[in-house]
Amino acid sequence: MSTVERGEREERVRSGAEAAVPVADGRGAVRRANLAVLLRLLRDAGPRSRARIAADTGLPKPTVTALVAELTALGLVREGPVRREGSVGRPGALVHLDGRDVVGIGAEISTSYLRVVALGLDGAVAFERRTALAAGRAGAEAVLDLAAAAVRDCLSALGASGARAVGLTVAAPGVVDAGRGTVLFAPALGWRDVPVAGGLRDRLGAAAPDIAVENDAKAGAIAEYLRVRGDDVHDLVCVTGERGIGAGIISGGRLLRGAAGFAGEVGHMPLGSGARACVCGRRGCWETVVGLDALLSEAADGTDRVRDDAVPLEDRLAELRRRAEAGDPRTGRALDGVAAGLGVGIALLADVLNPAVVTLGGYFSHLGDLMLDGVRAAVRDRVMAPDGGGCQVDLSELGFGAAARGGAQLALDAVYCDPRLAVR
């Protein structure tokens, strides 16, 4: 993080530490900024001593001591065991993120389930619930009713434990207007212009925390990035799949939104056969080749239980895995077709974006290991740069939980911008 190592300095810029400047403690706005800088530094770079924090941020040691004391009083950090950093100097107590009583809530509305997760600032799960849901058939109003009930239960559980929610981010598939809190178009759900944030505020009333709405793939990418950034990965694409296919793009450690916020709608790239109709109304979209419906229709007849929406999705995916591992030829052909389609699309994304990692989430995280060798080979063969441009294709470890976890992390961003929000 200091000027000793270039990579550490780059992380310092990403985390906001470059904004820290030595100032008198009485200057409230700058002091709040420095509190935020210190908190983000611990989030992005891990525990460190006060002396190391001073070196990383350029702040005087007395100022760092005062900032750590204030964050400790807010319940956001704690000092842990004494440890020596480096080969010289006295050992010091490490400052760690705490914030177990400060949580963000993430809620994902999917075509087959609703998931609500509350995460503490330290990353600990404070609440989690998954409810099976046929969202497309239920309709938007019924889905919002169910989401409000789940969030209400979450808030009640948090209150009973003494925790406080600083915000709620709802992750939904499709095109989202984050500024208005509206899902503009979610073809997999059959939604157009659904005011998700407003609808939840009306249902939750005075109990509602601040509510934001985000695309599910973007929220998932946030969670995936937070999982791998310790490996010095700062350029990542998370391709998530269920009925629809979307991508969240992390470039230089930041979420790429695009001019109007719609970046990542990769499921509608024209990479499929023109004979296949997409739920968006066009033909030949990528998700008609690699989406869950494409896999299921190739793997089984319409009366097969793996095509039955009433059966939990994880159970249906487990059955497909069982068939594939038993050597069922139809299942094998279906998986091979998806793998080939994934290879084409991911190679295109790698050529355009040159990520260090492409993470396959959603249903791919359950079956992707059966396809991964073929996908990786296609990327190596098709990407123009040598060795696939250094792009590694991996499976998500978060699976269907990524979007809700990313939503909770996005809700916590308010505290990382102004730590004093933790006590409001």
Tab-separated table of C-alpha atoms in Angstrom:
chain	number	residue	atom	x	y	z
A	1	MET	CA	0.000	0.000	0.000
A	2	SER	CA	2.921	2.393	0.492
A	3	THR	CA	5.159	3.581	-2.319
A	4	VAL	CA	7.386	0.536	-1.859
A	5	GLU	CA	5.318	-1.686	-4.130
A	6	ARG	CA	3.483	-0.606	-7.261
A	7	GLY	CA	0.695	-3.140	-6.765
A	8	GLU	CA	0.112	-1.968	-3.213
A	9	ARG	CA	-0.132	1.626	-4.404
A	10	GLU	CA	-2.708	0.661	-7.015
A	11	GLU	CA	-4.792	-0.991	-4.308
A	12	ARG	CA	-4.409	2.172	-2.253
A	13	VAL	CA	-5.915	4.212	-5.081
A	14	ARG	CA	-8.806	1.752	-5.480
A	15	SER	CA	-9.633	1.742	-1.795
A	16	GLY	CA	-9.653	5.508	-1.590
A	17	ALA	CA	-6.599	5.783	0.652
A	18	GLU	CA	-5.061	8.367	-1.682
A	19	ALA	CA	-7.791	10.768	-0.593
A	20	ALA	CA	-6.500	10.826	2.983
A	21	VAL	CA	-4.779	14.044	3.996
A	22	PRO	CA	-3.420	15.196	7.362
A	23	VAL	CA	-5.948	17.613	8.837
A	24	ALA	CA	-7.008	18.903	12.199
A	25	ASP	CA	-9.532	16.645	13.911
A	26	GLY	CA	-12.095	19.441	14.191
A	27	ARG	CA	-12.743	19.680	10.438
A	28	GLY	CA	-15.780	17.440	10.308
A	29	ALA	CA	-16.185	16.770	6.592
A	30	VAL	CA	-12.561	15.827	6.048
A	31	ARG	CA	-12.514	13.821	9.250
A	32	ARG	CA	-15.492	11.799	8.012
A	33	ALA	CA	-13.630	11.243	4.752
A	34	ASN	CA	-10.572	10.000	6.633
A	35	LEU	CA	-12.692	7.675	8.761
A	36	ALA	CA	-14.078	6.244	5.526
A	37	VAL	CA	-10.599	5.913	4.025
A	38	LEU	CA	-9.379	3.957	7.018
A	39	LEU	CA	-12.426	1.686	7.025
A	40	ARG	CA	-12.099	0.955	3.282
A	41	LEU	CA	-8.407	0.275	3.733
A	42	LEU	CA	-9.169	-2.442	6.271
A	43	ARG	CA	-11.861	-3.868	3.998
A	44	ASP	CA	-9.656	-3.948	0.917
A	45	ALA	CA	-6.253	-4.741	2.360
A	46	GLY	CA	-6.985	-6.581	5.595
A	47	PRO	CA	-5.969	-6.050	9.219
A	48	ARG	CA	-2.898	-3.905	9.923
A	49	SER	CA	-1.282	-2.007	12.751
A	50	ARG	CA	-1.857	1.690	13.371
A	51	ALA	CA	1.722	2.351	12.271
A	52	ARG	CA	1.077	0.539	8.992
A	53	ILE	CA	-2.184	2.455	8.517
A	54	ALA	CA	-0.285	5.717	8.967
A	55	ALA	CA	2.284	4.632	6.387
A	56	ASP	CA	-0.391	3.472	3.951
A	57	THR	CA	-2.518	6.618	4.178
A	58	GLY	CA	0.095	9.303	4.832
A	59	LEU	CA	-1.759	10.439	7.946
A	60	PRO	CA	0.138	11.365	11.126
A	61	LYS	CA	0.197	8.608	13.732
A	62	PRO	CA	-1.739	10.683	16.333
A	63	THR	CA	-4.494	11.258	13.759
A	64	VAL	CA	-4.652	7.544	12.990
A	65	THR	CA	-4.873	6.777	16.709
A	66	ALA	CA	-7.810	9.175	17.059
A	67	LEU	CA	-9.557	7.757	13.978
A	68	VAL	CA	-9.138	4.162	15.198
A	69	ALA	CA	-10.536	5.185	18.589
A	70	GLU	CA	-13.600	6.748	16.954
A	71	LEU	CA	-14.238	3.745	14.710
A	72	THR	CA	-13.864	1.480	17.745
A	73	ALA	CA	-16.442	3.561	19.625
A	74	LEU	CA	-18.778	3.207	16.638
A	75	GLY	CA	-18.352	-0.575	16.865
A	76	LEU	CA	-16.832	-0.772	13.379
A	77	VAL	CA	-13.271	-1.894	14.193
A	78	ARG	CA	-11.460	-3.710	16.983
A	79	GLU	CA	-7.822	-4.181	17.848
A	80	GLY	CA	-6.631	-7.761	17.897
A	81	PRO	CA	-3.503	-9.675	18.875
A	82	VAL	CA	-0.094	-8.045	18.675
A	83	ARG	CA	1.850	-9.055	15.586
A	84	ARG	CA	5.060	-7.940	13.926
A	85	GLU	CA	4.646	-6.573	10.395
A	86	GLY	CA	7.857	-6.979	8.448
A	87	SER	CA	11.298	-7.827	9.771
A	88	VAL	CA	12.028	-4.617	11.686
A	89	GLY	CA	10.241	-2.414	14.190
A	90	ARG	CA	8.199	-3.152	17.255
A	91	PRO	CA	5.196	-5.468	16.988
A	92	GLY	CA	1.811	-3.738	17.106
A	93	ALA	CA	-1.819	-4.672	17.691
A	94	LEU	CA	-3.656	-5.201	14.418
A	95	VAL	CA	-6.805	-3.214	13.680
A	96	HIS	CA	-9.580	-5.446	12.279
A	97	LEU	CA	-12.979	-4.737	10.783
A	98	ASP	CA	-15.715	-5.498	13.270
A	99	GLY	CA	-19.184	-4.105	12.695
A	100	ARG	CA	-21.032	-7.283	13.638
A	101	ASP	CA	-24.003	-5.180	14.721
A	102	VAL	CA	-24.057	-3.104	11.516
A	103	VAL	CA	-25.582	-5.013	8.617
A	104	GLY	CA	-26.628	-4.611	5.015
A	105	ILE	CA	-29.524	-6.589	3.556
A	106	GLY	CA	-29.530	-8.078	0.077
A	107	ALA	CA	-32.616	-9.586	-1.548
A	108	GLU	CA	-32.538	-11.434	-4.855
A	109	ILE	CA	-35.691	-11.905	-6.900
A	110	SER	CA	-35.066	-14.806	-9.260
A	111	THR	CA	-37.349	-16.702	-11.580
A	112	SER	CA	-37.411	-19.662	-9.178
A	113	TYR	CA	-36.671	-18.282	-5.706
A	114	LEU	CA	-36.452	-15.293	-3.398
A	115	ARG	CA	-33.352	-15.051	-1.220
A	116	VAL	CA	-32.778	-12.552	1.602
A	117	VAL	CA	-29.345	-12.252	3.241
A	118	ALA	CA	-28.069	-9.875	5.920
A	119	LEU	CA	-24.299	-9.452	6.243
A	120	GLY	CA	-22.363	-7.702	8.961
A	121	LEU	CA	-19.557	-5.323	8.118
A	122	ASP	CA	-17.199	-8.164	9.004
A	123	GLY	CA	-18.867	-10.399	6.400
A	124	ALA	CA	-20.651	-12.628	8.895
A	125	VAL	CA	-24.142	-13.819	7.913
A	126	ALA	CA	-26.688	-12.381	10.351
A	127	PHE	CA	-29.805	-13.688	8.576
A	128	GLU	CA	-30.548	-15.827	5.522
A	129	ARG	CA	-33.722	-17.202	4.011
A	130	ARG	CA	-34.524	-18.775	0.663
A	131	THR	CA	-38.102	-19.238	-0.523
A	132	ALA	CA	-39.107	-21.179	-3.631
A	133	LEU	CA	-40.979	-18.924	-6.020
A	134	ALA	CA	-42.314	-19.114	-9.565
A	135	ALA	CA	-41.954	-15.364	-9.998
A	136	GLY	CA	-43.117	-15.176	-13.585
A	137	ARG	CA	-46.435	-16.862	-12.804
A	138	ALA	CA	-46.933	-15.107	-9.464
A	139	GLY	CA	-46.862	-11.567	-10.869
A	140	ALA	CA	-45.000	-8.524	-9.614
A	141	GLU	CA	-47.389	-7.526	-6.826
A	142	ALA	CA	-47.370	-10.979	-5.247
A	143	VAL	CA	-43.578	-11.154	-5.505
A	144	LEU	CA	-43.210	-7.790	-3.786
A	145	ASP	CA	-45.617	-8.936	-1.065
A	146	LEU	CA	-43.445	-11.986	-0.447
A	147	ALA	CA	-40.237	-9.953	-0.550
A	148	ALA	CA	-41.610	-7.425	1.937
A	149	ALA	CA	-42.648	-10.206	4.313
A	150	ALA	CA	-39.178	-11.776	4.145
A	151	VAL	CA	-37.464	-8.425	4.717
A	152	ARG	CA	-39.816	-7.698	7.618
A	153	ASP	CA	-38.836	-11.012	9.219
A	154	CYS	CA	-35.181	-10.188	8.624
A	155	LEU	CA	-35.509	-6.778	10.285
A	156	SER	CA	-37.301	-8.353	13.236
A	157	ALA	CA	-34.548	-10.935	13.700
A	158	LEU	CA	-31.867	-8.262	13.450
A	159	GLY	CA	-33.631	-6.070	15.974
A	160	ALA	CA	-33.890	-8.958	18.422
A	161	SER	CA	-30.128	-9.482	18.196
A	162	GLY	CA	-29.314	-5.783	18.599
A	163	ALA	CA	-28.170	-5.328	14.986
A	164	ARG	CA	-29.157	-2.421	12.732
A	165	ALA	CA	-29.693	-2.518	8.979
A	166	VAL	CA	-28.197	0.444	7.139
A	167	GLY	CA	-29.781	-0.406	3.800
A	168	LEU	CA	-31.419	-2.935	1.491
A	169	THR	CA	-30.403	-3.657	-2.100
A	170	VAL	CA	-32.771	-5.717	-4.228
A	171	ALA	CA	-31.137	-7.668	-7.059
A	172	ALA	CA	-33.349	-8.529	-10.010
A	173	PRO	CA	-32.753	-9.927	-13.503
A	174	GLY	CA	-33.036	-7.693	-16.528
A	175	VAL	CA	-32.618	-3.990	-17.187
A	176	VAL	CA	-32.708	-1.866	-14.043
A	177	ASP	CA	-32.994	1.893	-13.563
A	178	ALA	CA	-31.032	2.156	-10.317
A	179	GLY	CA	-31.788	5.866	-9.943
A	180	ARG	CA	-35.547	5.262	-9.863
A	181	GLY	CA	-35.363	1.884	-8.148
A	182	THR	CA	-37.309	0.359	-11.037
A	183	VAL	CA	-37.004	-2.853	-13.041
A	184	LEU	CA	-37.526	-1.548	-16.560
A	185	PHE	CA	-37.592	-4.868	-18.405
A	186	ALA	CA	-37.113	-8.361	-17.007
A	187	PRO	CA	-38.245	-10.734	-19.757
A	188	ALA	CA	-37.578	-13.836	-17.652
A	189	LEU	CA	-40.060	-12.503	-15.075
A	190	GLY	CA	-42.463	-10.909	-17.534
A	191	TRP	CA	-41.948	-7.517	-15.841
A	192	ARG	CA	-41.971	-4.047	-17.349
A	193	ASP	CA	-41.555	-0.810	-15.383
A	194	VAL	CA	-42.034	-2.367	-11.940
A	195	PRO	CA	-41.261	0.174	-9.153
A	196	VAL	CA	-39.519	-2.291	-6.852
A	197	ALA	CA	-38.028	0.201	-4.386
A	198	GLY	CA	-41.242	2.204	-4.100
A	199	GLY	CA	-43.360	-0.908	-3.797
A	200	LEU	CA	-41.251	-2.236	-0.933
A	201	ARG	CA	-41.221	1.141	0.831
A	202	ASP	CA	-45.007	1.235	0.704
A	203	ARG	CA	-45.241	-2.276	2.133
A	204	LEU	CA	-42.604	-1.857	4.846
A	205	GLY	CA	-43.634	1.621	5.952
A	206	ALA	CA	-41.589	3.314	8.654
A	207	ALA	CA	-39.532	0.158	9.199
A	208	ALA	CA	-38.020	0.379	5.714
A	209	PRO	CA	-34.289	1.039	5.532
A	210	ASP	CA	-32.849	2.860	2.519
A	211	ILE	CA	-33.771	0.744	-0.523
A	212	ALA	CA	-31.853	0.423	-3.792
A	213	VAL	CA	-32.320	-1.815	-6.836
A	214	GLU	CA	-29.526	-3.426	-8.829
A	215	ASN	CA	-29.210	-5.885	-11.697
A	216	ASP	CA	-28.607	-9.400	-10.346
A	217	ALA	CA	-25.477	-10.063	-12.415
A	218	LYS	CA	-23.875	-6.808	-11.282
A	219	ALA	CA	-24.662	-7.586	-7.645
A	220	GLY	CA	-23.249	-11.078	-8.099
A	221	ALA	CA	-20.076	-9.662	-9.610
A	222	ILE	CA	-19.572	-7.503	-6.523
A	223	ALA	CA	-19.758	-10.581	-4.290
A	224	GLU	CA	-17.437	-12.572	-6.545
A	225	TYR	CA	-14.916	-9.738	-6.688
A	226	LEU	CA	-14.846	-9.356	-2.923
A	227	ARG	CA	-14.130	-13.084	-2.738
A	228	VAL	CA	-11.107	-13.079	-5.088
A	229	ARG	CA	-9.554	-9.619	-4.812
A	230	GLY	CA	-7.096	-10.864	-2.200
A	231	ASP	CA	-5.505	-12.837	-5.048
A	232	ASP	CA	-4.703	-9.512	-6.763
A	233	VAL	CA	-7.582	-9.921	-9.227
A	234	HIS	CA	-9.093	-6.573	-10.215
A	235	ASP	CA	-10.530	-7.348	-13.662
A	236	LEU	CA	-13.296	-9.920	-13.558
A	237	VAL	CA	-16.432	-10.891	-15.446
A	238	CYS	CA	-19.132	-12.835	-13.633
A	239	VAL	CA	-21.406	-14.665	-16.081
A	240	THR	CA	-24.461	-15.821	-14.207
A	241	GLY	CA	-27.080	-18.118	-15.601
A	242	GLU	CA	-30.575	-19.263	-14.910
A	243	ARG	CA	-33.358	-18.704	-17.437
A	244	GLY	CA	-31.612	-15.523	-18.476
A	245	ILE	CA	-27.888	-14.898	-18.844
A	246	GLY	CA	-26.218	-11.723	-17.605
A	247	ALA	CA	-22.753	-10.496	-16.763
A	248	GLY	CA	-21.327	-8.240	-14.118
A	249	ILE	CA	-18.067	-6.600	-15.157
A	250	ILE	CA	-15.359	-5.455	-12.755
A	251	SER	CA	-12.695	-3.327	-14.447
A	252	GLY	CA	-9.755	-1.978	-12.483
A	253	GLY	CA	-11.523	-2.875	-9.247
A	254	ARG	CA	-14.701	-0.970	-10.127
A	255	LEU	CA	-18.102	-2.093	-11.330
A	256	LEU	CA	-18.586	-1.191	-14.990
A	257	ARG	CA	-22.066	0.210	-15.550
A	258	GLY	CA	-21.873	1.881	-18.953
A	259	ALA	CA	-23.268	5.244	-20.075
A	260	ALA	CA	-26.857	4.454	-19.108
A	261	GLY	CA	-26.140	1.747	-16.533
A	262	PHE	CA	-27.026	-1.179	-18.798
A	263	ALA	CA	-23.586	-2.752	-19.305
A	264	GLY	CA	-23.553	-6.530	-19.018
A	265	GLU	CA	-26.665	-7.556	-20.969
A	266	VAL	CA	-24.627	-10.276	-22.655
A	267	GLY	CA	-27.437	-12.804	-22.764
A	268	HIS	CA	-28.838	-11.060	-25.818
A	269	MET	CA	-25.687	-11.084	-27.934
A	270	PRO	CA	-26.661	-12.698	-31.270
A	271	LEU	CA	-24.623	-15.884	-30.857
A	272	GLY	CA	-27.357	-18.474	-31.346
A	273	SER	CA	-29.436	-19.876	-34.148
A	274	GLY	CA	-32.010	-17.574	-35.690
A	275	ALA	CA	-34.489	-20.408	-35.343
A	276	ARG	CA	-34.537	-20.042	-31.545
A	277	ALA	CA	-36.882	-17.425	-30.098
A	278	CYS	CA	-35.782	-15.570	-26.971
A	279	VAL	CA	-38.084	-14.279	-24.242
A	280	CYS	CA	-36.917	-10.755	-25.143
A	281	GLY	CA	-38.804	-11.070	-28.454
A	282	ARG	CA	-35.764	-11.497	-30.682
A	283	ARG	CA	-34.146	-14.628	-32.082
A	284	GLY	CA	-30.730	-16.178	-31.737
A	285	CYS	CA	-29.750	-14.613	-28.392
A	286	TRP	CA	-26.884	-16.232	-26.494
A	287	GLU	CA	-29.195	-17.316	-23.676
A	288	THR	CA	-31.188	-19.450	-26.143
A	289	VAL	CA	-28.022	-21.559	-26.376
A	290	VAL	CA	-26.610	-21.486	-22.841
A	291	GLY	CA	-29.548	-20.493	-20.605
A	292	LEU	CA	-31.177	-22.973	-18.261
A	293	ASP	CA	-34.233	-23.419	-20.488
A	294	ALA	CA	-31.967	-24.290	-23.411
A	295	LEU	CA	-30.188	-26.952	-21.358
A	296	LEU	CA	-33.399	-28.446	-19.967
A	297	SER	CA	-35.166	-28.582	-23.322
A	298	GLU	CA	-32.213	-30.422	-24.875
A	299	ALA	CA	-31.748	-32.755	-21.895
A	300	ALA	CA	-35.334	-33.862	-21.237
A	301	ASP	CA	-38.880	-34.043	-22.542
A	302	GLY	CA	-41.509	-31.615	-21.315
A	303	THR	CA	-43.066	-34.157	-18.936
A	304	ASP	CA	-39.749	-34.963	-17.253
A	305	ARG	CA	-39.422	-33.852	-13.595
A	306	VAL	CA	-36.308	-31.814	-14.416
A	307	ARG	CA	-38.598	-29.582	-16.494
A	308	ASP	CA	-41.107	-29.164	-13.634
A	309	ASP	CA	-40.922	-25.702	-12.033
A	310	ALA	CA	-42.598	-27.097	-8.914
A	311	VAL	CA	-39.481	-29.153	-8.182
A	312	PRO	CA	-36.745	-27.101	-6.446
A	313	LEU	CA	-34.140	-26.034	-8.973
A	314	GLU	CA	-31.243	-27.489	-6.988
A	315	ASP	CA	-32.979	-30.886	-7.015
A	316	ARG	CA	-33.451	-30.743	-10.768
A	317	LEU	CA	-29.817	-29.813	-11.316
A	318	ALA	CA	-28.732	-32.641	-9.027
A	319	GLU	CA	-30.787	-35.060	-11.124
A	320	LEU	CA	-29.158	-33.822	-14.315
A	321	ARG	CA	-25.753	-34.325	-12.717
A	322	ARG	CA	-26.707	-37.858	-11.711
A	323	ARG	CA	-27.739	-38.647	-15.269
A	324	ALA	CA	-24.597	-37.141	-16.741
A	325	GLU	CA	-22.348	-39.061	-14.375
A	326	ALA	CA	-24.278	-42.252	-15.178
A	327	GLY	CA	-23.443	-41.711	-18.860
A	328	ASP	CA	-26.884	-40.726	-20.136
A	329	PRO	CA	-26.210	-39.716	-23.761
A	330	ARG	CA	-28.979	-37.107	-24.044
A	331	THR	CA	-27.815	-35.273	-20.927
A	332	GLY	CA	-24.227	-35.460	-22.146
A	333	ARG	CA	-25.123	-33.954	-25.527
A	334	ALA	CA	-27.075	-31.161	-23.842
A	335	LEU	CA	-24.130	-30.271	-21.606
A	336	ASP	CA	-21.724	-30.406	-24.549
A	337	GLY	CA	-23.937	-27.966	-26.446
A	338	VAL	CA	-24.006	-25.510	-23.568
A	339	ALA	CA	-20.228	-25.832	-23.133
A	340	ALA	CA	-19.642	-25.054	-26.802
A	341	GLY	CA	-21.916	-22.026	-26.617
A	342	LEU	CA	-20.266	-20.790	-23.444
A	343	GLY	CA	-16.846	-21.095	-25.039
A	344	VAL	CA	-17.858	-18.897	-27.981
A	345	GLY	CA	-19.403	-16.181	-25.817
A	346	ILE	CA	-16.717	-16.122	-23.149
A	347	ALA	CA	-13.992	-15.931	-25.780
A	348	LEU	CA	-15.741	-12.884	-27.232
A	349	LEU	CA	-15.949	-11.262	-23.793
A	350	ALA	CA	-12.279	-12.060	-23.181
A	351	ASP	CA	-11.279	-10.443	-26.477
A	352	VAL	CA	-13.224	-7.284	-25.679
A	353	LEU	CA	-12.621	-6.928	-21.921
A	354	ASN	CA	-9.431	-8.938	-21.240
A	355	PRO	CA	-10.442	-9.978	-17.698
A	356	ALA	CA	-8.096	-11.937	-15.469
A	357	VAL	CA	-10.991	-14.189	-14.420
A	358	VAL	CA	-14.372	-15.164	-15.811
A	359	THR	CA	-16.490	-16.658	-13.056
A	360	LEU	CA	-19.443	-18.863	-13.952
A	361	GLY	CA	-22.271	-18.438	-11.452
A	362	GLY	CA	-25.929	-19.332	-11.167
A	363	TYR	CA	-26.769	-22.783	-12.489
A	364	PHE	CA	-23.297	-23.085	-14.017
A	365	SER	CA	-21.862	-23.362	-10.512
A	366	HIS	CA	-23.823	-26.638	-10.080
A	367	LEU	CA	-22.965	-28.289	-13.396
A	368	GLY	CA	-20.060	-26.265	-14.720
A	369	ASP	CA	-17.365	-28.699	-13.659
A	370	LEU	CA	-18.829	-31.153	-16.190
A	371	MET	CA	-18.274	-28.548	-18.940
A	372	LEU	CA	-15.260	-26.603	-17.723
A	373	ASP	CA	-12.528	-28.357	-19.699
A	374	GLY	CA	-14.386	-27.745	-22.950
A	375	VAL	CA	-15.071	-24.101	-22.114
A	376	ARG	CA	-11.454	-23.442	-21.196
A	377	ALA	CA	-10.214	-25.116	-24.363
A	378	ALA	CA	-12.554	-22.981	-26.488
A	379	VAL	CA	-11.332	-19.809	-24.795
A	380	ARG	CA	-7.678	-20.731	-25.375
A	381	ASP	CA	-8.395	-21.540	-29.031
A	382	ARG	CA	-10.597	-18.554	-29.865
A	383	VAL	CA	-9.131	-15.604	-27.959
A	384	MET	CA	-6.754	-13.595	-30.138
A	385	ALA	CA	-4.154	-12.958	-27.435
A	386	PRO	CA	-1.725	-15.773	-26.563
A	387	ASP	CA	-2.875	-18.222	-23.890
A	388	GLY	CA	-6.370	-16.795	-23.866
A	389	GLY	CA	-5.100	-13.357	-22.904
A	390	GLY	CA	-4.359	-14.717	-19.441
A	391	CYS	CA	-8.087	-15.247	-18.818
A	392	GLN	CA	-8.885	-17.981	-16.316
A	393	VAL	CA	-12.382	-19.486	-16.377
A	394	ASP	CA	-13.525	-20.649	-12.924
A	395	LEU	CA	-16.713	-21.677	-11.171
A	396	SER	CA	-18.372	-19.551	-8.533
A	397	GLU	CA	-18.143	-20.767	-4.950
A	398	LEU	CA	-21.179	-18.642	-4.049
A	399	GLY	CA	-23.571	-20.115	-6.600
A	400	PHE	CA	-27.152	-18.924	-6.332
A	401	GLY	CA	-26.262	-16.911	-3.223
A	402	ALA	CA	-23.976	-14.444	-5.006
A	403	ALA	CA	-26.516	-11.790	-6.021
A	404	ALA	CA	-28.106	-11.476	-2.571
A	405	ARG	CA	-24.671	-11.319	-0.918
A	406	GLY	CA	-23.571	-8.680	-3.408
A	407	GLY	CA	-26.734	-6.727	-2.664
A	408	ALA	CA	-25.928	-6.792	1.047
A	409	GLN	CA	-22.386	-5.587	0.320
A	410	LEU	CA	-23.752	-2.752	-1.811
A	411	ALA	CA	-26.075	-1.756	1.024
A	412	LEU	CA	-23.051	-1.573	3.336
A	413	ASP	CA	-21.292	0.853	0.980
A	414	ALA	CA	-23.099	3.702	2.743
A	415	VAL	CA	-21.096	2.987	5.893
A	416	TYR	CA	-17.843	2.784	3.947
A	417	CYS	CA	-18.605	6.249	2.563
A	418	ASP	CA	-19.650	7.714	5.936
A	419	PRO	CA	-18.909	5.474	8.954
A	420	ARG	CA	-21.000	7.697	11.232
A	421	LEU	CA	-24.125	6.345	9.538
A	422	ALA	CA	-23.608	3.282	11.714
A	423	VAL	CA	-25.143	5.096	14.685
A	424	ARG	CA	-28.046	6.876	12.998
